[in-house]
mmCIF file of N, CA and C in Angstrom:
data_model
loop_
_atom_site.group_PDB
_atom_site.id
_atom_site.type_symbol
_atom_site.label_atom_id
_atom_site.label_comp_id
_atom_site.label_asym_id
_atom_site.label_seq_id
_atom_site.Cartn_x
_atom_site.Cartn_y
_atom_site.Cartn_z
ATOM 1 N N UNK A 1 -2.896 18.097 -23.500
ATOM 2 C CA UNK A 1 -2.652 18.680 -22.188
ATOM 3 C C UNK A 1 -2.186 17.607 -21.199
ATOM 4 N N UNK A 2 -2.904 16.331 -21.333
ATOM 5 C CA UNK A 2 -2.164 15.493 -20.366
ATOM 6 C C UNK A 2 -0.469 15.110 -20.318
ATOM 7 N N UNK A 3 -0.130 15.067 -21.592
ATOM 8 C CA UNK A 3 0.513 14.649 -22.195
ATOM 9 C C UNK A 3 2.131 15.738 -21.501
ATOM 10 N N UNK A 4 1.733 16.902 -21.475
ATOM 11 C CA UNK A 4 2.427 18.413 -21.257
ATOM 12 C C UNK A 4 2.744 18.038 -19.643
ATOM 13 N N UNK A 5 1.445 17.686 -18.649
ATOM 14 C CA UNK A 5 1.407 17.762 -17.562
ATOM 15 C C UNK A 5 2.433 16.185 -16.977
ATOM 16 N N UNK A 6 2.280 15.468 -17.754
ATOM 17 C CA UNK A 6 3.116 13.723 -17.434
ATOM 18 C C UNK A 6 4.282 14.503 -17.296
ATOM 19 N N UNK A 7 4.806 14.945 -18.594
ATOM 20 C CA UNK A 7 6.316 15.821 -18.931
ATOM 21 C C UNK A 7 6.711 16.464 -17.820
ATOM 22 N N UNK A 8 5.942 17.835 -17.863
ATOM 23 C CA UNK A 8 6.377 18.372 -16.112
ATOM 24 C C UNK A 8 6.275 17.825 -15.222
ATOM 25 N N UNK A 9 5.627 16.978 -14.709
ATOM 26 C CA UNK A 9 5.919 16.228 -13.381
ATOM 27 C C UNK A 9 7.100 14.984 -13.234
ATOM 28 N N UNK A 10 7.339 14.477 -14.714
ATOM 29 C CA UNK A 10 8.660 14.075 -14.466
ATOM 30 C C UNK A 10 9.902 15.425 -14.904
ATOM 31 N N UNK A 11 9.598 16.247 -14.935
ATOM 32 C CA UNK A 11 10.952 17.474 -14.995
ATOM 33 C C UNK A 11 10.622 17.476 -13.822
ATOM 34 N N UNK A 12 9.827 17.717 -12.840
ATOM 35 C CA UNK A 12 9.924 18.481 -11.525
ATOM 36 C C UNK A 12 10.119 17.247 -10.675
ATOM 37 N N UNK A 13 10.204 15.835 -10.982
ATOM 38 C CA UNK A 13 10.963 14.704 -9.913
ATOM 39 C C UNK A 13 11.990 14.740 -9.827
ATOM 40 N N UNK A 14 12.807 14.945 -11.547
ATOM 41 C CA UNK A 14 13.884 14.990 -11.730
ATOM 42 C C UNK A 14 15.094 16.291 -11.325
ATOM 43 N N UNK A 15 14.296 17.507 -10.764
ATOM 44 C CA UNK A 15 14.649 18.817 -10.776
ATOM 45 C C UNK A 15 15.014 17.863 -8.833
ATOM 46 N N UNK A 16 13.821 17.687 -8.130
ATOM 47 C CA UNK A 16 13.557 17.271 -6.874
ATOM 48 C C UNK A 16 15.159 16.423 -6.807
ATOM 49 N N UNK A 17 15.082 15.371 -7.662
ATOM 50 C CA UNK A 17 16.055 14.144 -7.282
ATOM 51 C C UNK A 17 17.627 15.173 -7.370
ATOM 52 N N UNK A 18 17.728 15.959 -8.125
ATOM 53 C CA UNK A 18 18.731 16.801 -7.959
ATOM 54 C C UNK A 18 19.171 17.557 -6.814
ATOM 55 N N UNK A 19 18.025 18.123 -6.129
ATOM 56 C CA UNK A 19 17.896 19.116 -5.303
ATOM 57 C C UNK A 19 18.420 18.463 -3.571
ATOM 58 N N UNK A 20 18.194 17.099 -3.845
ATOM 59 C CA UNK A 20 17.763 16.343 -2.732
ATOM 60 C C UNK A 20 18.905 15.587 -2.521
ATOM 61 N N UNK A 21 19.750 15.249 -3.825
ATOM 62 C CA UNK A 21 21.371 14.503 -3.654
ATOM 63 C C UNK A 21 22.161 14.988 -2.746
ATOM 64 N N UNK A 22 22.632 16.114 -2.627
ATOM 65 C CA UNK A 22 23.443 16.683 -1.300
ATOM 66 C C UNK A 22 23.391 16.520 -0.334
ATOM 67 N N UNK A 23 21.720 16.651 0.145
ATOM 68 C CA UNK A 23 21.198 16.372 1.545
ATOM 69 C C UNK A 23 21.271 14.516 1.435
ATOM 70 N N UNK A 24 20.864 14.140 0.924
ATOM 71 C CA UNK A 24 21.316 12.371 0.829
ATOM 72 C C UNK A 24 22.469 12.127 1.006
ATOM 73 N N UNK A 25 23.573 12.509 0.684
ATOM 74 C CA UNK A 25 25.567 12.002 1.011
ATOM 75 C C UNK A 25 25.051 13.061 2.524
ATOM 76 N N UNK A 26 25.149 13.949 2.997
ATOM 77 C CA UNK A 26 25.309 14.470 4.003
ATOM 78 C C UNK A 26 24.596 13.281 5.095
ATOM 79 N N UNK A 27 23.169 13.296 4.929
ATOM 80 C CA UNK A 27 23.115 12.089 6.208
ATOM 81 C C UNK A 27 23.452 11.195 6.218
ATOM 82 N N UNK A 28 23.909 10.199 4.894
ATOM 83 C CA UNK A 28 24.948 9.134 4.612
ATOM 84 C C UNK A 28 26.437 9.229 5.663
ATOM 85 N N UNK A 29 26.620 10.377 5.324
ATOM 86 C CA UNK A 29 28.216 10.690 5.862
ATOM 87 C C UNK A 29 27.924 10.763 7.070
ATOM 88 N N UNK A 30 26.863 11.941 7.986
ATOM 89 C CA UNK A 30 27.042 12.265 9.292
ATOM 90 C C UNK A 30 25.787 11.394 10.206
ATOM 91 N N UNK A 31 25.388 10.012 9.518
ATOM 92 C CA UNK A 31 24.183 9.726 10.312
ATOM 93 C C UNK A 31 24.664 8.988 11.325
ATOM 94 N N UNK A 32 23.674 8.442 12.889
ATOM 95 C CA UNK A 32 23.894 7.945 13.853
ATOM 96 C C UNK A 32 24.188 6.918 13.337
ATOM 97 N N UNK A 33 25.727 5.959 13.905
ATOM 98 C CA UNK A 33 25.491 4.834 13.676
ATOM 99 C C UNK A 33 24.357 3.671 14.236
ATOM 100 N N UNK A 34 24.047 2.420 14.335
ATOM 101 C CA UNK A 34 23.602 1.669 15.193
ATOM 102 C C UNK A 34 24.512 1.444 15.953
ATOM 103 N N UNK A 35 23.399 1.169 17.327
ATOM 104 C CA UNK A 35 23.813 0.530 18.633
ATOM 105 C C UNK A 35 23.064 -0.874 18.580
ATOM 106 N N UNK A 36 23.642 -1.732 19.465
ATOM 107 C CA UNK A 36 23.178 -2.742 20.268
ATOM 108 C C UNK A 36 21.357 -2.588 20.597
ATOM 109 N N UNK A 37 20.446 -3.157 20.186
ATOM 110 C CA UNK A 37 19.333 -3.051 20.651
ATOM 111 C C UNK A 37 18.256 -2.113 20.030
ATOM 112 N N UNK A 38 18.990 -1.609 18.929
ATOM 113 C CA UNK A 38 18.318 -0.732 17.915
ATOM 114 C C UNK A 38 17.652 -1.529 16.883
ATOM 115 N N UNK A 39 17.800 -2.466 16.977
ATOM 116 C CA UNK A 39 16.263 -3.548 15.765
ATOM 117 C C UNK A 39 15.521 -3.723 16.859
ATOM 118 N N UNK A 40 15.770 -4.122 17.647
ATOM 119 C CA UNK A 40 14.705 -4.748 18.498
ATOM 120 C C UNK A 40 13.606 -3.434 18.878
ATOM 121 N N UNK A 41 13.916 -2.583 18.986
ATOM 122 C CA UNK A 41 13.721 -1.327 19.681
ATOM 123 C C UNK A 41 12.792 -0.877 18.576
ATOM 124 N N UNK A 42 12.820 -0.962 16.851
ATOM 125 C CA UNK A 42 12.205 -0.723 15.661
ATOM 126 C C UNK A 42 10.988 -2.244 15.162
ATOM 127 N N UNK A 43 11.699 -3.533 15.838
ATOM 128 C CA UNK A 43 10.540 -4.580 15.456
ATOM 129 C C UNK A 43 9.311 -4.737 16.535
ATOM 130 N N UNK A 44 9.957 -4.292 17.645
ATOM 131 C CA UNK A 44 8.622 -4.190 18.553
ATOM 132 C C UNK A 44 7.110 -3.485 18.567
ATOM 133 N N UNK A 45 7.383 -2.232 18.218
ATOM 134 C CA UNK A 45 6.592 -1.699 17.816
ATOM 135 C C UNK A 45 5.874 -1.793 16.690
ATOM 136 N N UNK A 46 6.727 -2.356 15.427
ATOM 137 C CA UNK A 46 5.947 -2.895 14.098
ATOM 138 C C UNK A 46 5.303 -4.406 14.905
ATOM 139 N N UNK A 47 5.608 -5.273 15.075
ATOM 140 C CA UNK A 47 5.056 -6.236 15.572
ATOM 141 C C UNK A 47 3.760 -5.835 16.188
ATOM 142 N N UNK A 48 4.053 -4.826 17.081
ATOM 143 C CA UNK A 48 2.769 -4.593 17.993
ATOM 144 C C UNK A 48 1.538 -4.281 17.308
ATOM 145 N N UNK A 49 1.805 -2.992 15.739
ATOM 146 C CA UNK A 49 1.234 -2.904 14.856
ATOM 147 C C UNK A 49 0.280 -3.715 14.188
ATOM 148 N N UNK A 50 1.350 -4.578 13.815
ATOM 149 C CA UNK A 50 0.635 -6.032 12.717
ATOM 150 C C UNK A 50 0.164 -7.276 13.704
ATOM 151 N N UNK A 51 -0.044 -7.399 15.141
ATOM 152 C CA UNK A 51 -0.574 -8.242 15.849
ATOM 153 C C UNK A 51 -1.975 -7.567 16.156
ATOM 154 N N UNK A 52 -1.850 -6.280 16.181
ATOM 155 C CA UNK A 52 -3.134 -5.378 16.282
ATOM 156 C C UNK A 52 -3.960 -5.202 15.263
ATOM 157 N N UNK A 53 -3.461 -4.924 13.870
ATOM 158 C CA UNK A 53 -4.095 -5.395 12.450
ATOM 159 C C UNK A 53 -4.972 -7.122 12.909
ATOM 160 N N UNK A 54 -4.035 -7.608 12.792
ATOM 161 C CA UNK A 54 -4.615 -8.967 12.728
ATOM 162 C C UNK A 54 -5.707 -9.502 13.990
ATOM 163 N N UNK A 55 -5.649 -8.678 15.106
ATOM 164 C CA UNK A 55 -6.984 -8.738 15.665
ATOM 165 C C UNK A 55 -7.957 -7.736 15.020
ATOM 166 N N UNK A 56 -8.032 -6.727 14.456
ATOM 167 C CA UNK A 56 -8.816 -6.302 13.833
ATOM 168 C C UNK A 56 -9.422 -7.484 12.751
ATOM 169 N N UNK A 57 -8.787 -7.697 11.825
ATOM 170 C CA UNK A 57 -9.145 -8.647 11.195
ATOM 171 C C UNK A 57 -10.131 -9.656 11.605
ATOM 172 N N UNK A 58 -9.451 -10.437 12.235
ATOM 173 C CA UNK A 58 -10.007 -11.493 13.347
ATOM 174 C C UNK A 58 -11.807 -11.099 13.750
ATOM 175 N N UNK A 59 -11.664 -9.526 14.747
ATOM 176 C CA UNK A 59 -12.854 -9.259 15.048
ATOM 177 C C UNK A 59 -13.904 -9.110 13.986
ATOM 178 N N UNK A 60 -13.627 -8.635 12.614
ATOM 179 C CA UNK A 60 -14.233 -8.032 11.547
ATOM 180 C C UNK A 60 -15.260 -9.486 11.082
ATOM 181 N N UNK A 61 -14.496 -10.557 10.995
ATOM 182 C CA UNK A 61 -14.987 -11.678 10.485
ATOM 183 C C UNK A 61 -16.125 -12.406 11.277
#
């Protein structure tokens, strides 16, 4: 039975990865490009993240 269930769940990734190609070239083709200030705008907030982790840390010890 495990063996049956491994099988279908890679048929049903592979059914998924099918299903899902179209919509993948479509936002490829029609996505926003970048602007000017669009990393910065995405590292700030991760930064803010992982400076906040690391006072957690910090306090834990």
């Amino acid at each position: 039975m495990d063996l049956f269930l491994k099988i279908a769940a890679a048929a049903l990734l592979v059914l998924m990865l099918f299903y899902l190609w179209p919509v993948y070239k479509h936002w490829q083709e029609n996505s926003p490009k970048a602007q000017k200030g669009d990393w910065l705008a995405a590292i700030l907030p991760l930064g803010a993240v992982v400076l906040f982790v690391i006072m957690l840390i910090m306090a834990v010890r």
